[in-house]
Amino acid sequence: MVQSTPEVSSYRARQVRQTLRFGVPAVVFLLLMVLIGSAVVYTRQQEQEAHQKKLISNALWSADTLQFQLKRLSGSLDALASDPGQYQSPRLKLALEQLARSTPGLVAVFKGHGMGLAAKLDDSVPDSVLGPLRDQIAKDVATRELLRSDGVIGPYELDGLRYIASVNMTPGGHALLVGILDLDSFLQAEMPKWLLESTDLSITDLEGRVFGSVARPRIKGQNNLSHVSELDLGGLNLQLRAYSAADEPPLLLSHVFNSITGLLLLLLAVTFVLLWRDSRQRLVMEEKLREEKQFRQSMQDSMAVGLRVWDLDGVIRYVNPAFCNMVGFEPKELIAVPQPLPYWPSKNIEEYKTLVANVISGNAPPEGFETVYQHKSGRLIDVLIVEAPLRDGKGEHVGWMSSVIDITDRKRSEALVAEQREKLQAASRFALVGEVASNIAHELNQPLATMVSFAQAGLNLTERGATVEKFAQLFEKLRDQAQRAGRVVGSVQNLVRKRRPVRESVRVEDLIDSIRFMVTSIAVHHDVRLHFKIDDHEVQVHVDRIMVEQAIINLVKNAAEAFTAAQRIRNVWVLARHVEDSFEIAVRDDGPGLSLNNPERMFEALVSTKPDGLGLGLSLCRSVAEAHGGRLKVEAVATGGTCFIMSLPMAIRESMEGETIGAQ
């Protein structure tokens, strides 16, 4: 059995796509042809049904109209027969002539049992026809008289004249009127013009003989429709036949349908040619894209920088092998996993959720930020993360791309460098102290030795009984040597005591930046994460820059040294903010908090909570704040830790200028 290789599978997949690419358009065109043909047939049927419904409606309306008009005629004749004043007077003829004007097709009216002519109402009917008409209907009229029954009799045909007769008599049979109605004229007059333009009508008996019609010549081959309605004319049962006299408009002529079919076939052929060319180009492009995809995947897999993709909901959608190796988790353990993520330290989960929320909202610093991840094995990793917006091919923002760099080794190296620097600085300080001590000893030895000699001389003079003048000279010399020793000690005091502030205008951001490296080294040495936040980067303060910098460094160092060995996550924040008429620089930690019952005691000299502390750092920091007209205070943090706040007045410039002028 031959196994399928990736190349064979790829070839088969391309063959299937090729077949689908050509087969689907062919099927679509075939279905389109069937659909057009079905639409033509269906539309023809719909139009025929609509035309048939219209024809039936016209036929029913025509039958109702004819029956109504005939009933109206019978009612008028009944009224004339029942009115003796009309029936017996010469006015009957005038009334009949008026009735004929409203009833087209009324030929004549006969009166009485002898069927005398009451009025001839149609001049087109010759007088010679009226007699045979009367004789033809006389038998049926006599039957109606015998039965005392009104109604319509007929139909009759004589010399090309087709008519019916309406027999109307009084209930007692004393008066009788018989109206002769020409069906052709009656039908032509009662039907409206709009109806006759599209419909042919004819009145027939039950055997199909025509007794009245309104019709146009029919076209041979025309698809004529018909409908038969029963016509009840006062007891006489006839039929009203309606035909479609209008030409049915064709939806699509055969040559139009053939033209559309030809165009579709031509379009199908052109489509196949274009698809063939497109397929050739597509195969080449697919091969290039496959090679490009493999190349890009190889690049991502070989990168030493960890890559991670967030979507807009804060869910990981992609990680590269470098990131997986960095945190020790497989991609399936990271992708589409809800928060908290497995590489977050369990102690600060809420902090990391806030961090991710800032990234998703676009508030991550563009220069990147540092944080700590936890390896699957449990060890902590220092990382530097740079977030950049991720956009799709349309340029729409779809997420964030994270570049994650492991800086654990760099942090360790920086800590070692800071430690060596601290040792060098300590050695320098010891050397300086030794040099100062040597100078002090050298300077003080001579006046002290001289003072000892003068004291011995004074004792000798006492034994000899010297005069007061001799003692005065000796005491003056002792005073001079003591003053000399005092000047030596004063120079040392001037060296170590607080010097007068030399203020200058400096941007708060520059002030923080100047100490950033030094305090970062301290933080690395004590495994502390530093956070800086400046509310207003452009604000300026008027301070002695060196003194304030040293005070801030001392506060950060105290905060870094305040953590216990059991604390794994250590944070120190340096915050600079503008509060009313002053500017505050706060140093906050999440350490164990205050250990003294009276926090103000820690600012006193020689008071320290550290075993090896001298208790001078916070005292000097408060002195710096007070030298600038401000103050230094300490507060306990509700969530744990301590916050030192140095408040510097914003309006210090004016007092400084006055102080300078006064000093001059």
XYZ file of C-alpha atoms in Angstrom:
664
model
C 0.000 0.000 0.000
C 1.464 3.342 -1.129
C 1.442 6.023 1.551
C 0.454 9.571 0.686
C 3.345 12.044 0.918
C 2.838 15.752 1.678
C 3.669 16.586 -1.953
C 1.017 14.155 -3.248
C -1.549 15.491 -0.779
C -0.781 19.062 -1.832
C -1.130 18.099 -5.509
C -4.474 16.428 -4.867
C -5.688 19.456 -2.941
C -4.739 21.715 -5.843
C -6.566 19.383 -8.256
C -9.685 19.543 -6.120
C -9.499 23.347 -5.970
C -8.994 23.461 -9.740
C -12.024 21.237 -10.342
C -14.128 23.357 -8.014
C -12.893 26.559 -9.612
C -14.119 25.438 -13.049
C -17.021 23.228 -11.994
C -18.794 25.707 -9.766
C -19.208 28.405 -12.493
C -20.520 25.757 -14.921
C -23.085 24.555 -12.409
C -24.028 28.134 -11.576
C -24.577 28.978 -15.246
C -26.649 25.815 -15.742
C -28.777 26.676 -12.739
C -29.115 30.215 -14.044
C -30.419 28.908 -17.391
C -32.922 26.658 -15.639
C -33.953 29.538 -13.395
C -34.532 31.897 -16.339
C -36.568 29.263 -18.181
C -38.605 28.519 -15.076
C -39.136 32.234 -14.527
C -40.417 32.618 -18.111
C -42.888 29.739 -17.743
C -43.997 30.827 -14.316
C -44.476 34.444 -15.410
C -46.531 33.350 -18.437
C -48.747 31.273 -16.189
C -49.122 34.114 -13.713
C -50.051 36.588 -16.425
C -52.536 34.153 -17.932
C -54.115 33.522 -14.534
C -54.267 37.272 -13.849
C -55.871 37.866 -17.254
C -58.351 35.061 -16.627
C -59.288 36.554 -13.246
C -59.790 39.933 -14.876
C -61.971 38.365 -17.582
C -64.128 36.593 -14.970
C -64.491 39.824 -13.017
C -65.553 41.704 -16.158
C -68.043 38.951 -17.082
C -69.661 38.924 -13.640
C -69.839 42.709 -13.595
C -71.452 42.725 -17.089
C -74.025 40.068 -16.081
C -74.973 42.022 -12.952
C -75.257 45.221 -14.983
C -77.535 43.611 -17.626
C -79.760 42.004 -14.985
C -80.018 45.278 -13.081
C -80.939 47.309 -16.182
C -83.556 44.747 -17.250
C -85.082 44.764 -13.761
C -85.132 48.552 -13.890
C -86.985 48.395 -17.259
C -89.501 45.894 -15.904
C -90.056 48.045 -12.825
C -90.699 51.126 -14.995
C -93.223 49.248 -17.177
C -94.950 47.869 -14.053
C -95.267 51.390 -12.706
C -96.825 52.662 -15.941
C -99.266 49.730 -16.130
C -100.346 50.179 -12.533
C -101.018 53.925 -12.942
C -104.460 54.342 -14.537
C -103.813 58.020 -15.092
C -100.842 57.220 -17.273
C -102.055 53.954 -18.772
C -105.382 55.378 -20.086
C -104.068 58.750 -21.248
C -102.084 59.959 -24.264
C -99.206 60.748 -21.860
C -98.295 57.061 -21.873
C -96.507 57.429 -25.175
C -94.477 60.354 -23.852
C -93.551 58.366 -20.765
C -92.510 55.419 -22.930
C -90.382 57.637 -25.143
C -88.687 59.070 -22.021
C -88.112 55.492 -20.786
C -86.570 54.544 -24.159
C -84.012 57.357 -23.818
C -82.748 55.834 -20.554
C -83.002 52.254 -21.893
C -81.134 51.914 -25.225
C -82.322 48.898 -27.250
C -86.050 49.307 -26.365
C -87.687 48.905 -29.821
C -91.448 49.140 -29.123
C -94.106 48.687 -26.436
C -97.419 46.869 -26.978
C -100.490 47.608 -24.842
C -103.547 45.687 -23.729
C -104.848 42.212 -24.319
C -105.099 42.870 -27.999
C -101.385 43.762 -28.143
C -101.981 47.141 -29.712
C -98.949 49.273 -30.461
C -98.500 51.739 -27.611
C -95.298 53.359 -28.978
C -92.660 52.687 -31.594
C -89.376 53.688 -29.965
C -86.677 52.783 -32.549
C -86.942 54.408 -35.983
C -84.413 51.956 -37.435
C -86.970 49.143 -37.120
C -89.365 49.179 -40.108
C -93.120 49.171 -39.440
C -93.488 46.002 -41.443
C -91.528 44.126 -38.821
C -93.656 45.141 -35.836
C -96.657 43.093 -36.919
C -94.735 39.789 -37.277
C -92.978 40.575 -33.976
C -96.304 40.943 -32.211
C -97.652 37.721 -33.763
C -94.496 35.801 -32.748
C -94.698 36.784 -29.089
C -98.511 36.763 -28.780
C -98.722 33.094 -27.690
C -96.127 33.531 -24.935
C -97.817 36.752 -23.778
C -101.185 34.968 -23.606
C -99.612 32.280 -21.453
C -98.263 34.917 -19.077
C -101.759 36.576 -18.941
C -103.357 33.276 -18.107
C -100.870 32.640 -15.315
C -101.052 36.273 -14.110
C -97.208 36.289 -14.123
C -94.824 39.039 -15.156
C -91.494 38.138 -16.669
C -89.240 38.057 -19.687
C -90.015 35.859 -22.661
C -87.907 34.906 -25.646
C -85.440 35.015 -27.111
C -86.759 35.553 -30.614
C -85.170 36.125 -33.986
C -86.902 37.645 -37.020
C -85.280 38.995 -40.180
C -81.925 39.333 -38.429
C -83.449 41.004 -35.395
C -82.637 39.302 -32.038
C -84.777 40.393 -29.143
C -86.567 39.549 -25.918
C -89.877 40.812 -24.527
C -90.678 42.040 -21.020
C -94.297 41.255 -20.058
C -95.680 43.544 -17.298
C -99.278 43.535 -15.997
C -101.266 44.649 -13.000
C -102.051 42.058 -10.338
C -105.644 41.865 -11.556
C -104.593 41.575 -15.166
C -106.509 44.677 -16.229
C -103.525 46.491 -17.713
C -100.717 44.995 -19.829
C -97.497 46.428 -21.299
C -95.043 44.338 -23.390
C -91.638 45.922 -24.123
C -89.571 44.619 -27.063
C -85.798 44.810 -26.410
C -83.106 44.515 -29.112
C -80.352 42.463 -27.424
C -77.553 43.734 -29.682
C -78.378 47.386 -29.076
C -79.072 46.768 -25.368
C -75.719 45.000 -24.887
C -73.771 47.626 -26.856
C -75.329 50.530 -24.960
C -75.047 49.112 -21.432
C -71.391 47.997 -21.609
C -68.751 50.735 -20.985
C -66.113 51.505 -23.567
C -63.168 50.476 -21.346
C -64.690 47.018 -20.946
C -65.347 46.494 -24.648
C -61.730 47.440 -25.487
C -60.461 44.275 -23.788
C -63.495 41.956 -23.628
C -65.938 40.533 -26.213
C -69.444 39.731 -24.920
C -72.302 37.671 -26.346
C -75.690 36.544 -25.004
C -76.635 32.961 -25.931
C -79.268 30.442 -25.000
C -78.380 27.210 -23.273
C -77.696 25.582 -26.629
C -75.159 28.221 -27.603
C -77.178 30.197 -30.135
C -76.195 33.875 -30.118
C -78.927 36.458 -29.561
C -76.766 39.477 -28.862
C -73.043 40.217 -29.089
C -70.387 42.897 -28.959
C -67.180 41.473 -30.436
C -64.160 42.353 -32.530
C -62.572 40.089 -35.129
C -60.289 37.530 -33.486
C -56.680 37.021 -34.513
C -55.840 33.517 -35.569
C -53.421 31.874 -33.177
C -54.187 34.350 -30.454
C -54.349 32.867 -26.954
C -57.995 33.872 -26.303
C -59.556 33.213 -22.901
C -63.283 32.723 -22.214
C -65.781 32.581 -19.373
C -69.513 31.750 -19.254
C -71.822 33.349 -16.664
C -75.466 32.450 -16.062
C -77.817 35.322 -16.947
C -81.197 35.372 -15.172
C -83.423 37.905 -16.966
C -86.660 37.825 -15.003
C -87.342 34.124 -15.400
C -85.569 33.732 -18.751
C -82.308 31.771 -18.351
C -79.596 32.764 -20.826
C -75.794 32.760 -20.775
C -73.321 35.648 -21.018
C -70.107 34.527 -22.728
C -67.001 36.695 -22.302
C -63.848 36.415 -24.428
C -60.462 38.073 -24.138
C -60.299 40.388 -27.063
C -56.976 42.070 -26.189
C -53.650 40.709 -27.431
C -51.699 39.140 -24.556
C -48.354 40.950 -24.272
C -45.464 38.416 -24.452
C -42.969 38.452 -21.576
C -39.966 37.232 -23.519
C -39.981 36.532 -27.199
C -38.146 33.452 -28.333
C -35.378 35.410 -30.026
C -34.848 37.455 -26.841
C -34.584 34.275 -24.813
C -32.188 32.803 -27.348
C -30.091 35.976 -27.264
C -29.849 35.843 -23.486
C -28.893 32.177 -23.672
C -26.179 32.951 -26.200
C -24.815 35.774 -24.075
C -24.729 33.495 -21.046
C -22.857 30.833 -22.975
C -20.406 33.459 -24.222
C -19.980 34.718 -20.663
C -19.388 31.143 -19.520
C -16.676 30.663 -22.132
C -14.973 33.940 -21.260
C -15.185 33.043 -17.576
C -13.513 29.692 -18.215
C -10.688 31.371 -20.110
C -10.187 33.959 -17.388
C -10.391 31.283 -14.695
C -7.748 29.234 -16.473
C -5.390 32.213 -16.593
C -6.224 33.136 -13.023
C -5.612 29.567 -11.906
C -2.151 29.572 -13.430
C -1.298 32.838 -11.707
C -2.925 31.680 -8.467
C -0.808 28.522 -8.364
C 2.345 30.599 -8.743
C 1.198 33.064 -6.058
C 0.180 30.265 -3.697
C 3.612 28.730 -4.004
C 5.247 32.081 -3.291
C 2.922 32.715 -0.341
C 3.641 29.263 1.055
C 7.383 29.904 0.856
C 6.909 33.371 2.379
C 4.796 31.938 5.200
C 7.390 29.275 5.946
C 10.125 31.928 5.924
C 8.197 34.198 8.309
C 7.375 31.290 10.579
C 11.035 30.312 10.651
C 11.967 33.899 11.550
C 9.443 33.986 14.412
C 10.529 30.578 15.693
C 14.213 31.537 15.638
C 13.812 34.901 17.384
C 15.320 35.174 20.873
C 12.757 37.868 21.821
C 9.424 36.552 23.089
C 6.418 37.549 20.992
C 2.861 37.617 22.299
C -0.367 38.861 20.671
C -3.335 40.196 22.682
C -6.747 40.693 21.128
C -8.900 43.682 22.049
C -10.519 41.680 24.880
C -7.208 40.929 26.613
C -6.982 37.292 25.480
C -3.719 35.819 24.148
C -4.005 34.728 20.496
C -0.375 33.888 19.645
C 2.947 33.169 21.358
C 6.250 32.241 19.720
C 8.623 29.515 20.974
C 10.931 32.056 22.644
C 8.108 33.278 24.875
C 7.087 29.696 25.722
C 10.694 28.850 26.659
C 10.873 32.017 28.754
C 7.851 31.133 30.956
C 8.052 27.337 30.634
C 4.480 26.817 29.335
C 3.222 25.269 26.088
C 1.202 27.397 23.614
C -1.974 25.438 24.394
C -1.559 26.441 28.059
C -1.456 30.168 27.147
C -3.611 30.776 24.050
C -7.287 31.657 24.743
C -6.745 31.086 28.483
C -8.817 33.391 30.761
C -7.147 35.570 33.367
C -5.264 35.119 35.659
C -2.545 33.828 33.346
C -0.397 30.938 34.593
C 2.870 32.923 34.527
C 1.569 35.684 36.818
C 2.878 35.598 40.410
C -0.067 34.695 42.626
C 0.533 37.525 45.122
C -0.025 40.427 42.695
C -2.790 39.105 40.388
C -4.895 42.286 40.649
C -1.867 44.404 39.781
C -1.259 42.325 36.653
C -4.931 42.571 35.651
C -4.625 46.357 35.875
C -1.426 46.181 33.833
C -3.166 44.199 31.052
C -6.129 46.601 31.131
C -3.737 49.531 30.613
C -2.161 47.738 27.659
C -5.521 46.986 26.021
C -6.705 50.587 26.542
C -3.497 51.915 24.929
C -2.034 53.423 28.105
C 1.142 51.328 28.165
C 4.299 53.496 28.003
C 5.713 53.483 24.446
C 9.269 53.037 25.723
C 8.206 49.826 27.506
C 7.987 48.806 31.136
C 9.540 46.260 33.437
C 7.733 43.599 35.434
C 8.233 40.145 36.922
C 6.917 36.833 35.536
C 6.936 33.464 37.248
C 8.410 30.468 35.414
C 6.501 27.198 35.479
C 9.199 25.913 37.832
C 8.423 28.730 40.293
C 11.444 30.996 39.799
C 10.874 34.687 39.118
C 11.948 36.303 35.833
C 12.598 40.007 35.271
C 11.248 41.034 31.866
C 11.110 44.183 29.757
C 7.894 44.507 27.707
C 7.287 46.827 24.758
C 3.700 46.964 23.445
C 2.843 48.011 19.890
C -0.585 48.163 18.159
C -1.332 45.254 15.806
C -3.258 46.056 12.611
C -4.729 43.767 9.959
C -4.407 44.078 6.180
C -7.135 46.759 6.107
C -5.295 48.890 8.642
C -7.836 48.239 11.400
C -6.611 47.907 14.979
C -7.182 44.276 16.029
C -4.913 43.876 19.060
C -1.470 44.400 20.561
C 1.913 42.828 19.814
C 4.178 42.391 22.835
C 7.961 42.094 22.612
C 9.110 40.410 25.828
C 12.829 40.410 26.734
C 14.289 38.437 29.631
C 16.433 40.940 31.584
C 17.130 38.754 34.635
C 20.849 38.464 33.804
C 21.068 42.173 33.080
C 19.448 42.981 36.396
C 21.928 40.710 38.156
C 24.824 42.389 36.358
C 23.522 45.850 37.250
C 23.216 44.763 40.879
C 26.838 43.565 40.864
C 27.998 46.836 39.284
C 26.012 48.829 41.840
C 27.492 46.746 44.649
C 31.036 47.346 43.388
C 30.313 51.037 43.016
C 29.003 51.151 46.564
C 32.147 49.423 47.796
C 34.314 51.933 45.920
C 32.347 54.802 47.350
C 32.683 53.341 50.850
C 36.441 52.927 50.366
C 36.641 56.518 49.129
C 34.747 57.714 52.157
C 37.055 55.775 54.467
C 40.077 57.229 52.675
C 38.599 60.709 52.975
C 37.908 60.206 56.676
C 41.475 58.957 57.173
C 42.883 61.919 55.346
C 40.718 64.351 57.317
C 41.679 62.638 60.586
C 45.331 62.847 59.631
C 45.028 66.553 58.826
C 43.148 67.208 62.067
C 45.806 65.353 64.069
C 48.599 67.228 62.340
C 46.946 70.625 62.774
C 45.964 70.032 66.400
C 49.249 68.468 67.565
C 51.210 71.707 67.298
C 48.834 74.044 69.230
C 48.158 71.353 71.812
C 51.851 70.687 72.320
C 52.471 74.410 72.625
C 49.636 74.746 75.120
C 51.154 71.906 77.190
C 54.508 73.728 77.191
C 52.871 76.961 78.254
C 51.060 75.163 81.071
C 54.337 73.696 82.331
C 55.917 77.138 82.129
C 53.060 78.504 84.198
C 53.742 75.914 86.909
C 57.423 76.829 86.906
C 56.581 80.524 87.224
C 54.359 79.750 90.174
C 57.225 78.065 91.975
C 59.441 81.066 91.275
C 56.865 83.592 92.406
C 56.590 85.409 89.086
C 54.793 88.665 88.730
C 51.250 89.137 87.366
C 52.560 90.552 84.111
C 54.432 87.298 83.475
C 51.227 85.283 84.022
C 49.263 87.655 81.761
C 51.690 87.130 78.916
C 51.532 83.364 79.453
C 47.680 83.318 79.438
C 47.600 85.439 76.253
C 49.790 82.898 74.523
C 47.568 80.061 75.775
C 44.508 81.933 74.361
C 46.140 82.275 70.944
C 46.923 78.565 70.782
C 43.362 77.650 71.866
C 41.916 79.921 69.163
C 44.145 78.240 66.618
C 42.855 74.822 67.694
C 39.284 76.177 67.492
C 39.828 77.324 63.894
C 41.022 73.817 62.987
C 37.925 72.266 64.515
C 35.695 74.915 62.842
C 37.082 74.119 59.417
C 36.201 70.462 59.962
C 32.703 71.457 61.055
C 32.250 73.562 57.952
C 33.198 70.513 55.938
C 30.625 68.163 57.450
C 27.814 70.450 58.626
C 24.838 71.489 56.427
C 25.849 74.065 53.915
C 23.720 77.037 52.833
C 21.269 76.019 50.022
C 22.291 77.183 46.557
C 18.950 77.183 44.720
C 18.278 76.998 40.997
C 15.241 76.437 38.731
C 15.014 72.824 37.627
C 12.307 70.754 35.876
C 10.910 68.009 38.063
C 11.368 65.490 35.246
C 15.087 66.404 34.990
C 15.416 66.140 38.776
C 13.958 62.613 38.757
C 15.970 61.569 35.708
C 19.235 62.657 37.385
C 18.689 60.209 40.258
C 17.062 57.421 38.225
C 20.281 55.460 37.620
C 21.496 55.708 41.207
C 18.179 54.594 42.762
C 17.817 51.887 40.093
C 21.146 50.457 41.209
C 19.896 50.489 44.798
C 16.665 48.765 43.722
C 18.544 46.077 41.790
C 20.794 45.447 44.783
C 17.785 44.892 47.043
C 15.654 43.083 44.375
C 13.080 45.899 44.339
C 10.837 47.023 41.443
C 10.866 50.804 40.979
C 7.901 52.799 39.618
C 8.070 56.467 38.639
C 5.042 58.705 38.112
C 5.154 62.442 37.362
C 1.816 64.265 37.059
C 3.254 67.374 35.354
C 6.518 66.870 33.446
C 7.039 70.573 32.690
C 6.617 72.053 36.166
C 9.736 73.676 37.676
C 10.822 74.044 41.288
C 13.433 76.385 42.762
C 15.606 74.223 45.026
C 19.162 73.254 45.883
C 19.328 70.430 43.374
C 22.200 68.505 45.062
C 20.589 68.560 48.515
C 17.133 67.466 47.209
C 18.650 64.719 45.068
C 20.600 63.348 48.045
C 17.459 63.465 50.191
C 15.399 61.518 47.604
C 18.180 58.937 47.157
C 18.323 58.479 50.920
C 14.538 57.973 51.125
C 14.579 55.396 48.293
C 17.461 53.574 49.945
C 15.611 53.467 53.277
C 12.494 52.117 51.502
C 14.516 49.445 49.666
C 16.157 48.331 52.924
C 12.813 48.150 54.750
C 11.671 44.848 53.153
C 11.967 41.582 55.020
C 13.702 38.551 53.533
C 10.360 36.693 53.196
C 8.871 39.262 50.811
C 9.267 38.067 47.194
C 7.433 40.914 45.437
C 8.888 44.307 46.393
C 7.701 47.617 44.974
C 8.834 51.194 45.574
C 7.049 54.136 43.964
C 8.548 57.603 43.410
C 5.625 60.017 42.869
C 5.853 63.718 41.973
C 2.674 65.782 42.050
C 1.502 69.383 42.263
C -0.721 70.012 45.317
C -2.200 73.517 45.656
C 0.750 75.932 46.343
C 3.395 73.267 46.889
C 5.039 70.394 45.087
C 5.263 66.994 46.725
C 7.781 64.223 46.138
C 6.596 60.984 47.743
C 8.495 57.706 48.189
C 6.139 54.790 48.957
C 6.827 51.092 49.523
C 4.714 47.990 50.180
C 7.026 46.747 52.925
C 6.200 45.775 56.528
C 5.180 49.307 57.526
C 6.052 51.502 60.521
C 7.646 49.823 63.549
C 7.690 52.808 65.953
C 4.703 53.818 68.059
C 5.607 57.461 67.496
C 6.615 57.905 63.814
C 7.991 61.412 64.453
C 10.844 59.903 66.521
C 12.447 58.419 63.411
C 13.389 61.942 62.288
C 15.465 62.487 65.419
C 19.216 62.121 65.211
C 20.733 58.821 66.385
C 17.300 57.056 66.289
C 17.219 54.108 63.907
C 15.111 50.947 63.423
C 17.971 49.178 61.577
C 20.445 47.153 63.633
C 23.472 48.795 62.051
C 21.939 52.233 61.413
C 23.334 55.453 62.815
C 20.000 57.303 62.771
C 21.240 60.291 60.727
C 19.661 59.755 57.252
C 16.048 60.806 57.955
C 17.248 63.646 60.194
C 19.326 65.039 57.325
C 16.378 64.596 54.883
C 14.083 66.593 57.152
C 16.804 69.266 57.462
C 16.932 69.527 53.644
C 13.136 69.980 53.460
C 13.130 72.592 56.230
C 16.078 74.450 54.609
C 13.774 74.970 51.588
C 10.842 76.124 53.699
C 9.055 72.790 53.441
C 8.545 69.740 55.573
C 8.993 65.956 55.556
C 6.275 63.701 56.967
C 5.571 59.971 57.117
C 2.237 58.133 56.623
C 1.192 54.506 56.954
C -0.298 52.946 53.768
C -3.650 51.202 54.294
C -2.703 48.229 52.089
C 0.664 47.837 53.825
C 3.889 49.826 53.642
C 5.120 53.344 54.377
C 5.027 56.645 52.467
C 7.480 59.549 53.051
C 6.280 62.869 51.599
C 8.623 65.827 51.066
C 6.651 69.027 50.514
C 8.469 71.918 48.784
C 6.725 75.316 48.492
C 6.172 76.525 44.918
C 6.647 80.209 45.971
C 10.127 79.692 47.432
C 11.761 81.844 44.742
C 10.679 85.163 46.270
C 11.918 84.316 49.768
C 15.161 83.027 48.299
C 15.748 86.269 46.411
C 15.141 88.306 49.567
C 17.412 86.046 51.543
C 20.148 86.447 48.949
C 19.857 90.217 48.932
C 19.976 90.344 52.713
C 23.054 88.159 52.783
C 24.830 90.475 50.389
